[in-house]
Amino acid sequence: MSYLDLPLSQIHISLVQKKVTPLDLTQEALTRAKASQDNAFEYIAENEALAFASALLEPEEDNLLWGIPYAAKDNLSTKGIPTTASSNSLNGYVPSFDATVIARLKEKKAVLIGKTTLDELAMGGSGTTGHKGATFNPYDQSHQRMIGGSSCGSAAVVASGIVPFALGSDTGDSIRKPAGYSGIIGVKPTWGRISRFGLFPFAPSMDHVGYFTRHAEDLPILFEALAGPDPKDLTCSSLPVQNFDGDKTFRIIVLDDVMASLPSGVIRDAFEGSLEKLEVRGCEIVHLEFGLDLLKAIYPTYIILSSAEASSNDANIDGLKFGPYHAGESYQEAMAKARSNGFSELIRRRFAIGSFALSEENRETMFVRAQRIRSMIVERVNEVLQKGDFIYLPTASSIAPLFSDALERLPKDPLPVNHHLILGNFAGLPSINMPLGYERGMPFGATLMGHAFQEGPLFAACSLLEDITGLGGAYFGEKD
Amino acid sequence: MELEAVIGLEIHVQTKTRSKMFSSAPNAFGGLPNTQVGLFDVAFPGTMPSVNKEAVVHALRLANALHMQIDPLVRFDRKNYFYPDLPKGFQITQQFHPLGKDGYLDVETGDNNTRRILIQRLHMEEDTCKQTHFSDYTLLDYNRAGIPLLEVVTEPMISSGQEAMAFVEALRRAVTFMGISDGKMEEGSLRCDVNVSLREKGEACFGPKVEIKNLNSIRSVGLAIDFEIKRQTELLENGKPITQETRRYDERSGETVWMRDKENEVDYHYLPEPNIPPIRLSEAFIRQAIDSCPESYEGKKRRYLDMGISRLDAEALLSDAALSSYFDKANQDPSCVLHLIHLLLGEVLAYLNAQEVGISSFSLSPDTLFQLAKKRNEGFTHQQVVDLFDYCLDHSGEPVDHAVQILGLVPPSLDVDSARLIASQTISDNPQSVLDYRQGKDRAFGFLVGQALKRAKGRVDPSVLAKVMAELLKKG
């Protein structure tokens, strides 16, 4: 048992009692990082982390993040540390500023040990499309199963116990899905809760900065450090972060038409088992239908809106200001070369879809229509949430897929159970994956989605669920 | 067939604010290239926009001055296209919800006529980088990237180059007097694109629209339109079609030159700006912005005329916002306003023209000029005040009263008795001239007054002396 494996509050006590130092923790995290075979790091910030940790001598008693090593997804801007978003188009780019979340953790004296891999520019759900190739699921040492994306690296480093927590980003399900496939907690807060300043945008109206951890009790600690207003992000809310110490008996909404698309098997059994246990603990289960038409519209709507926003956000990457420069006879040629050499085919396809949807002839029938459908879906989610404290559903229909089964192609008939997480991005609602169990040694999870700006009760529900599953702190390779 | 021109204008005004539209980098003209640049202006990944309140205030004031309907919910959109001068690959603008809608501006179209030009929209947006092209490379200056712009779009209803020039001039005056912009076309702080089409007189539909860019002065606006009307007329008269296209005005040849066809027009893939939530302006904020607005051109003109200033002088004062604001500061006593104007439009402008500088670089303070004008009320002659003016220019900062002492000036006496004495002495010394006068030679009167003034050595007021002289001569 290492100090790194403990909940933050316990690591903190050991640090305050000087049983262990930030440098010890950092060295151990770095050792684990270098031993990892999961292709989870873009950059291990060994020298930077050692220098930072060495300077931490006097423990700060009130600061639970003092001296805690962590990792950040490589689409968060880090001053002086390369940040590529796993894209060749940004090779060699070293930002001159910190993202707000990085700056806040630096202020808290948490130690950044490295930048983690992602699907290129955070667009993708497989963890296979970054310029360093696939990131592996630590639970499958044969390297045949994905961990999911796009925050694949951050999920892998927390799921394999390298660091107690890591930062990620979530536009469709990019934190929660890999968290589900790797048996850890993945948090997407309310939109506007955590500053996005310094997050490389994918689709800002749906982008969120969030985090991974292994202990439900760490959730509010990290949330308090990261959340709150930021003058650098106009969309960041000034609503105060509130602690929750209310009753832990919840009204839990289960969407039956989502559940209908979940095949019977271990996951369904585990999920239904958890419902029974929650009832035993005094929770009330409310069964509702969301509406199949709207559920089926989620994925195409998401693809159109996110691709449209992406085509605009990444237009700044043209090789003229940062990233590799490609000489050409004309500016058109220079830009075209930078973009066609810099982006993989998958990314270019998304841009093409986005551009197509926004073009003058298609704008009304594709983009504007998708916006309208998004509004309808959001309206329905909020209506459903009036019936309870949160919506509770399995995170995905299966354990992590095999690489050989997964193609980054649009599914012909998307299963609602595989796309309901997007509801949280459309409506900006807080949404958290909790580990639920294992099938053939591979983890799976369930997701709780609550009311806007009500993270507190959701964290309490997570603790309750952790209590029920007994999976708090679990990671691959842990030693008792 | 009789043709008529239909012209619409799109005018971009750079607003004078401390910082840029969406970043905190400074907004100032003339800095070394790439020294006034924020992270957002270079579009580093992850940077996000803020909104410049001062620019919103300027926009509200202009919208109000143009009698527009103001949308209190401020929303921004992205206009997407690739170009080296566009760091983000999109420009943040207000395509779908402009701040101002449906306004007008009355312009003077010559022969004391005015015409009401309707204005479609006014919106806020940001400027692009400045490009400087060389034979095999291009330099980019990001100082200009992100400077706040106000775009004003007229209805297509202007009918001639003359009228277009009058509109641009009227808008230039509006923005310079309200302190919104320098309004300098030659420095690019005011830019004008023109749309010209022709149609048969009386027809309701429009002909194919030709857009003209690269107009660097108000004069060019007029010349380019005149040329374009002539070009299109000739095409039509020769039975040739007009194509919808974009042309550039070439100042040297005075002609418009083809740039691109409609097929090559850019599709801007408009998208709501997701990083700026809609901002609702309170009624109080809008009120305050408008109420605290510096006086408009029209307002000032009315005030000047009410003060008894002639239309000609009022227009001369208003020819330059800085000149009129100098005048307003110097105008501290209504009883000597005409003396003040006399000095300002005469001596001061002559001096500035000779020095080839503007009023903003004038060394005498408005208060000093007022003190000088006041000397006229105290009985000093215009020439004496001019002498004082010259002295003060050479000794800037010295009080006017000190200059009076140094130059040993005393105001000429208004005393009729001493005038009478000098006049009668002059009459006795110049019998021949008196005789000439009596024989009807008017010139002799002037000669006698001149002689008397010489004798008076500036101690007697010329008008008093002339009056007394006339009386004495009549008495015989």
Coordinates of N, CA, C and O in Angstrom, one line a residue, chain B residues 317-420:
Chain B
L317 N -15.6 76.6 -37.7 CA -15.2 76.0 -36.4 C -15.5 74.5 -36.3 O -14.7 73.8 -35.8
L318 N -16.5 74.1 -37.0 CA -16.9 72.7 -36.9 C -16.3 71.8 -38.0 O -16.5 70.6 -38.1
S319 N -15.4 72.5 -38.8 CA -14.7 71.7 -39.8 C -13.8 70.6 -39.2 O -13.4 69.7 -39.9
D320 N -13.5 70.8 -37.9 CA -12.6 69.9 -37.3 C -13.0 69.8 -35.8 O -13.2 70.8 -35.1
A321 N -13.2 68.6 -35.4 CA -13.8 68.4 -34.0 C -12.8 68.9 -33.0 O -13.2 69.5 -32.0
A322 N -11.5 68.8 -33.2 CA -10.5 69.3 -32.3 C -10.6 70.8 -32.2 O -10.4 71.4 -31.1
L323 N -10.8 71.5 -33.4 CA -10.8 72.9 -33.4 C -12.0 73.4 -32.6 O -11.9 74.4 -31.8
S324 N -13.2 72.8 -32.8 CA -14.4 73.2 -32.1 C -14.3 73.0 -30.6 O -14.8 73.7 -29.8
S325 N -13.6 71.9 -30.3 CA -13.5 71.6 -28.8 C -12.5 72.6 -28.2 O -12.7 73.0 -27.1
Y326 N -11.5 73.0 -29.0 CA -10.6 74.1 -28.5 C -11.4 75.4 -28.3 O -11.2 76.1 -27.3
F327 N -12.2 75.7 -29.3 CA -13.0 76.9 -29.2 C -13.9 76.8 -28.0 O -14.0 77.8 -27.2
D328 N -14.5 75.7 -27.8 CA -15.4 75.6 -26.6 C -14.7 75.8 -25.3 O -15.3 76.4 -24.4
K329 N -13.5 75.4 -25.2 CA -12.7 75.6 -24.0 C -12.3 77.1 -23.9 O -12.2 77.6 -22.8
A330 N -12.0 77.7 -25.0 CA -11.6 79.1 -25.0 C -12.7 80.1 -24.8 O -12.5 81.2 -24.3
N331 N -13.9 79.6 -25.1 CA -15.0 80.5 -25.1 C -15.6 80.7 -23.7 O -16.6 80.1 -23.3
Q332 N -14.9 81.6 -22.9 CA -15.3 81.7 -21.5 C -16.2 82.9 -21.2 O -16.6 83.1 -20.1
D333 N -16.4 83.7 -22.2 CA -17.2 84.9 -21.9 C -17.9 85.3 -23.2 O -17.2 85.6 -24.2
P334 N -19.2 85.2 -23.2 CA -19.9 85.5 -24.4 C -19.7 86.9 -25.0 O -19.8 87.0 -26.2
S335 N -19.3 87.8 -24.2 CA -19.1 89.2 -24.7 C -17.9 89.3 -25.7 O -17.8 90.3 -26.4
C336 N -17.0 88.4 -25.6 CA -15.9 88.5 -26.5 C -15.8 87.3 -27.5 O -14.7 87.1 -28.1
V337 N -16.9 86.6 -27.7 CA -16.9 85.5 -28.6 C -16.5 85.8 -30.0 O -15.7 85.1 -30.6
L338 N -16.9 87.0 -30.5 CA -16.6 87.3 -31.9 C -15.1 87.6 -32.0 O -14.5 87.3 -33.0
H339 N -14.6 88.3 -31.0 CA -13.1 88.6 -31.1 C -12.4 87.2 -31.1 O -11.3 87.1 -31.7
L340 N -12.8 86.3 -30.2 CA -12.2 85.0 -30.1 C -12.2 84.3 -31.5 O -11.2 83.8 -31.9
I341 N -13.4 84.3 -32.1 CA -13.5 83.6 -33.4 C -12.6 84.2 -34.4 O -11.9 83.6 -35.2
H342 N -12.5 85.6 -34.4 CA -11.7 86.4 -35.3 C -10.2 85.9 -35.2 O -9.6 85.6 -36.2
L343 N -9.8 85.8 -33.9 CA -8.4 85.4 -33.7 C -8.2 83.9 -34.1 O -7.2 83.6 -34.8
L344 N -9.1 83.0 -33.7 CA -9.0 81.6 -33.9 C -9.0 81.3 -35.4 O -8.1 80.6 -35.9
L345 N -10.0 81.8 -36.1 CA -10.1 81.4 -37.6 C -9.1 82.2 -38.4 O -8.8 81.9 -39.5
G346 N -8.6 83.4 -37.9 CA -7.7 84.2 -38.6 C -6.2 83.8 -38.2 O -5.6 82.9 -38.8
E347 N -5.7 84.5 -37.2 CA -4.3 84.3 -36.8 C -3.9 82.9 -36.5 O -2.9 82.4 -37.0
V348 N -4.8 82.2 -35.7 CA -4.4 80.9 -35.3 C -4.3 79.9 -36.4 O -3.3 79.2 -36.6
L349 N -5.4 79.9 -37.3 CA -5.3 78.9 -38.4 C -4.2 79.3 -39.4 O -3.6 78.4 -39.9
A350 N -4.0 80.5 -39.6 CA -2.9 80.9 -40.5 C -1.6 80.4 -39.9 O -0.7 79.8 -40.7
Y351 N -1.4 80.6 -38.6 CA -0.2 80.1 -38.0 C 0.0 78.6 -38.2 O 1.0 78.0 -38.5
L352 N -1.1 77.9 -37.8 CA -1.1 76.4 -37.9 C -0.8 75.9 -39.3 O -0.1 74.9 -39.5
N353 N -1.5 76.6 -40.3 CA -1.3 76.2 -41.7 C 0.2 76.3 -42.1 O 0.8 75.5 -42.7
A354 N 0.8 77.5 -41.6 CA 2.2 77.7 -42.0 C 3.1 76.7 -41.3 O 4.0 76.2 -41.9
Q355 N 2.7 76.3 -40.1 CA 3.5 75.2 -39.4 C 3.2 73.8 -39.9 O 3.8 72.9 -39.5
E356 N 2.1 73.7 -40.7 CA 1.6 72.4 -41.1 C 1.3 71.5 -39.9 O 1.7 70.3 -39.9
V357 N 0.7 72.0 -38.9 CA 0.2 71.1 -37.8 C -1.2 71.4 -37.5 O -1.8 72.3 -38.0
G358 N -1.8 70.5 -36.7 CA -3.2 70.6 -36.4 C -3.3 71.4 -35.0 O -2.4 71.6 -34.3
I359 N -4.6 71.7 -34.7 CA -4.9 72.4 -33.5 C -4.4 71.6 -32.2 O -4.1 72.2 -31.2
S360 N -4.4 70.3 -32.4 CA -4.0 69.5 -31.2 C -2.5 69.8 -30.8 O -2.1 69.5 -29.7
S361 N -1.7 70.2 -31.8 CA -0.3 70.5 -31.5 C -0.1 72.0 -31.2 O 1.1 72.5 -31.2
F362 N -1.1 72.8 -31.1 CA -1.0 74.2 -30.9 C -0.5 74.5 -29.5 O -1.0 74.0 -28.5
S363 N 0.5 75.4 -29.4 CA 1.2 75.6 -28.2 C 0.4 76.5 -27.2 O 0.6 76.4 -26.0
L364 N -0.5 77.4 -27.7 CA -1.2 78.3 -26.8 C -2.4 77.5 -26.2 O -3.2 76.9 -27.0
S365 N -2.6 77.7 -24.9 CA -3.8 77.0 -24.3 C -5.0 77.8 -24.7 O -5.0 79.0 -25.0
P366 N -6.2 77.1 -24.6 CA -7.4 77.8 -24.9 C -7.6 79.0 -24.0 O -8.1 80.0 -24.4
D367 N -7.2 78.8 -22.8 CA -7.3 79.9 -21.8 C -6.5 81.2 -22.3 O -7.0 82.3 -22.2
T368 N -5.3 80.9 -22.7 CA -4.4 82.0 -23.2 C -5.1 82.8 -24.3 O -5.2 84.0 -24.4
L369 N -5.7 82.0 -25.3 CA -6.3 82.6 -26.4 C -7.5 83.4 -25.9 O -7.8 84.5 -26.5
F370 N -8.2 82.9 -24.9 CA -9.3 83.7 -24.4 C -8.8 85.0 -23.8 O -9.4 86.1 -24.0
Q371 N -7.7 84.9 -23.0 CA -7.2 86.1 -22.4 C -6.8 87.2 -23.5 O -7.0 88.4 -23.3
L372 N -6.3 86.7 -24.6 CA -6.0 87.6 -25.7 C -7.2 88.2 -26.3 O -7.2 89.4 -26.5
A373 N -8.2 87.4 -26.5 CA -9.5 87.9 -27.1 C -10.1 89.0 -26.2 O -10.6 90.0 -26.6
K374 N -10.0 88.7 -24.9 CA -10.5 89.6 -23.9 C -9.9 91.0 -24.0 O -10.5 92.0 -23.7
K375 N -8.6 91.0 -24.4 CA -7.9 92.3 -24.5 C -8.6 93.3 -25.5 O -8.6 94.5 -25.3
R376 N -9.3 92.7 -26.4 CA -10.0 93.5 -27.4 C -11.2 94.3 -26.6 O -11.4 95.4 -26.8
N377 N -11.8 93.5 -25.7 CA -12.9 94.1 -24.9 C -12.3 95.2 -24.0 O -13.0 96.2 -23.7
E378 N -11.1 95.1 -23.7 CA -10.4 96.1 -22.8 C -9.9 97.3 -23.6 O -9.3 98.1 -23.0
G379 N -10.2 97.3 -24.9 CA -9.8 98.5 -25.6 C -8.6 98.4 -26.5 O -8.3 99.3 -27.2
F380 N -7.9 97.3 -26.4 CA -6.7 97.1 -27.3 C -7.2 96.9 -28.7 O -8.2 96.4 -28.9
T381 N -6.4 97.4 -29.6 CA -6.7 97.3 -31.0 C -6.4 95.8 -31.5 O -5.7 95.1 -30.9
H382 N -7.0 95.5 -32.6 CA -6.8 94.2 -33.2 C -5.3 94.0 -33.4 O -4.7 92.9 -33.1
Q383 N -4.6 95.0 -34.0 CA -3.2 94.9 -34.2 C -2.4 94.7 -33.0 O -1.5 93.9 -32.9
Q384 N -2.8 95.4 -31.9 CA -2.1 95.2 -30.6 C -2.2 93.7 -30.1 O -1.3 93.1 -29.6
V385 N -3.5 93.2 -30.3 CA -3.7 91.8 -29.9 C -2.9 90.9 -30.7 O -2.3 89.9 -30.2
V386 N -2.8 91.2 -32.0 CA -1.9 90.3 -32.9 C -0.5 90.4 -32.4 O 0.2 89.3 -32.4
D387 N 0.0 91.5 -32.0 CA 1.4 91.6 -31.5 C 1.5 90.8 -30.2 O 2.5 90.1 -30.0
L388 N 0.5 90.9 -29.4 CA 0.5 90.0 -28.1 C 0.6 88.5 -28.5 O 1.3 87.8 -27.9
F389 N -0.3 88.2 -29.5 CA -0.4 86.8 -29.9 C 1.0 86.3 -30.4 O 1.5 85.3 -30.0
D390 N 1.7 87.1 -31.2 CA 3.0 86.7 -31.7 C 4.0 86.6 -30.5 O 4.8 85.6 -30.5
Y391 N 3.9 87.5 -29.6 CA 4.8 87.4 -28.5 C 4.5 86.1 -27.7 O 5.5 85.4 -27.3
C392 N 3.3 85.9 -27.4 CA 3.0 84.7 -26.6 C 3.4 83.4 -27.3 O 3.8 82.4 -26.7
L393 N 3.3 83.4 -28.7 CA 3.8 82.2 -29.4 C 5.2 81.9 -29.2 O 5.7 80.8 -29.0
D394 N 6.0 83.0 -29.1 CA 7.5 82.9 -28.9 C 7.8 82.6 -27.4 O 8.9 82.2 -27.1
H395 N 6.9 83.0 -26.6 CA 7.2 82.9 -25.1 C 6.0 82.1 -24.5 O 5.3 82.6 -23.7
S396 N 5.9 80.8 -24.9 CA 4.7 80.1 -24.5 C 4.8 79.9 -23.0 O 5.8 79.7 -22.4
G397 N 3.6 80.0 -22.4 CA 3.5 79.9 -20.9 C 3.4 81.2 -20.2 O 3.0 81.3 -19.1
E398 N 3.9 82.3 -20.8 CA 3.9 83.5 -20.1 C 2.5 84.1 -20.1 O 1.8 84.1 -21.1
P399 N 2.1 84.7 -19.0 CA 0.7 85.3 -18.9 C 0.6 86.4 -19.9 O 1.6 87.2 -20.1
V400 N -0.6 86.6 -20.4 CA -0.8 87.7 -21.4 C -0.6 89.1 -20.8 O 0.0 89.9 -21.4
D401 N -0.9 89.2 -19.5 CA -0.7 90.6 -18.9 C 0.8 90.9 -18.8 O 1.2 92.0 -19.0
H402 N 1.6 89.9 -18.6 CA 3.0 90.1 -18.6 C 3.5 90.5 -20.0 O 4.3 91.5 -20.1
A403 N 2.9 89.9 -21.0 CA 3.3 90.3 -22.4 C 2.9 91.8 -22.6 O 3.7 92.5 -23.3
V404 N 1.8 92.2 -22.1 CA 1.3 93.6 -22.3 C 2.4 94.5 -21.7 O 2.8 95.5 -22.4
Q405 N 2.9 94.2 -20.5 CA 3.9 95.0 -19.9 C 5.2 95.1 -20.7 O 5.7 96.1 -21.0
I406 N 5.6 93.9 -21.1 CA 6.9 93.8 -21.8 C 6.8 94.6 -23.1 O 7.7 95.4 -23.4
L407 N 5.7 94.5 -23.8 CA 5.6 95.2 -25.1 C 5.2 96.7 -24.8 O 5.2 97.4 -25.8
G408 N 4.9 97.0 -23.6 CA 4.5 98.4 -23.3 C 3.3 98.9 -24.0 O 3.2 100.0 -24.4
L409 N 2.3 98.0 -24.1 CA 1.1 98.4 -24.9 C 0.1 99.0 -23.9 O -0.1 98.6 -22.8
V410 N -0.5 100.1 -24.4 CA -1.6 100.6 -23.7 C -2.8 100.7 -24.7 O -2.6 101.0 -25.8
P411 N -4.0 100.5 -24.2 CA -5.1 100.5 -25.0 C -5.4 101.9 -25.5 O -5.2 102.9 -24.8
P412 N -5.7 102.1 -26.8 CA -6.0 103.4 -27.3 C -7.2 104.0 -26.6 O -8.1 103.3 -26.2
S413 N -7.1 105.4 -26.4 CA -8.1 106.0 -25.7 C -9.4 106.1 -26.5 O -9.4 106.3 -27.7
L414 N -10.5 106.0 -25.8 CA -11.8 106.2 -26.5 C -12.3 107.6 -26.2 O -13.4 108.0 -26.6
D415 N -11.4 108.4 -25.6 CA -11.7 109.8 -25.2 C -11.9 110.6 -26.5 O -11.0 110.8 -27.3
V416 N -13.1 111.2 -26.6 CA -13.4 112.0 -27.8 C -12.6 113.3 -27.8 O -12.2 113.8 -28.9
D417 N -12.3 113.9 -26.7 CA -11.6 115.2 -26.6 C -10.2 115.1 -27.2 O -9.9 115.9 -28.1
S418 N -9.5 114.0 -26.8 CA -8.1 113.9 -27.3 C -8.2 113.6 -28.8 O -7.4 114.0 -29.6
A419 N -9.2 112.8 -29.2 CA -9.4 112.5 -30.6 C -9.6 113.8 -31.4 O -9.1 114.0 -32.5
R420 N -10.5 114.6 -30.8 CA -10.8 115.9 -31.5 C -9.6 116.8 -31.7 O -9.3 117.3 -32.7

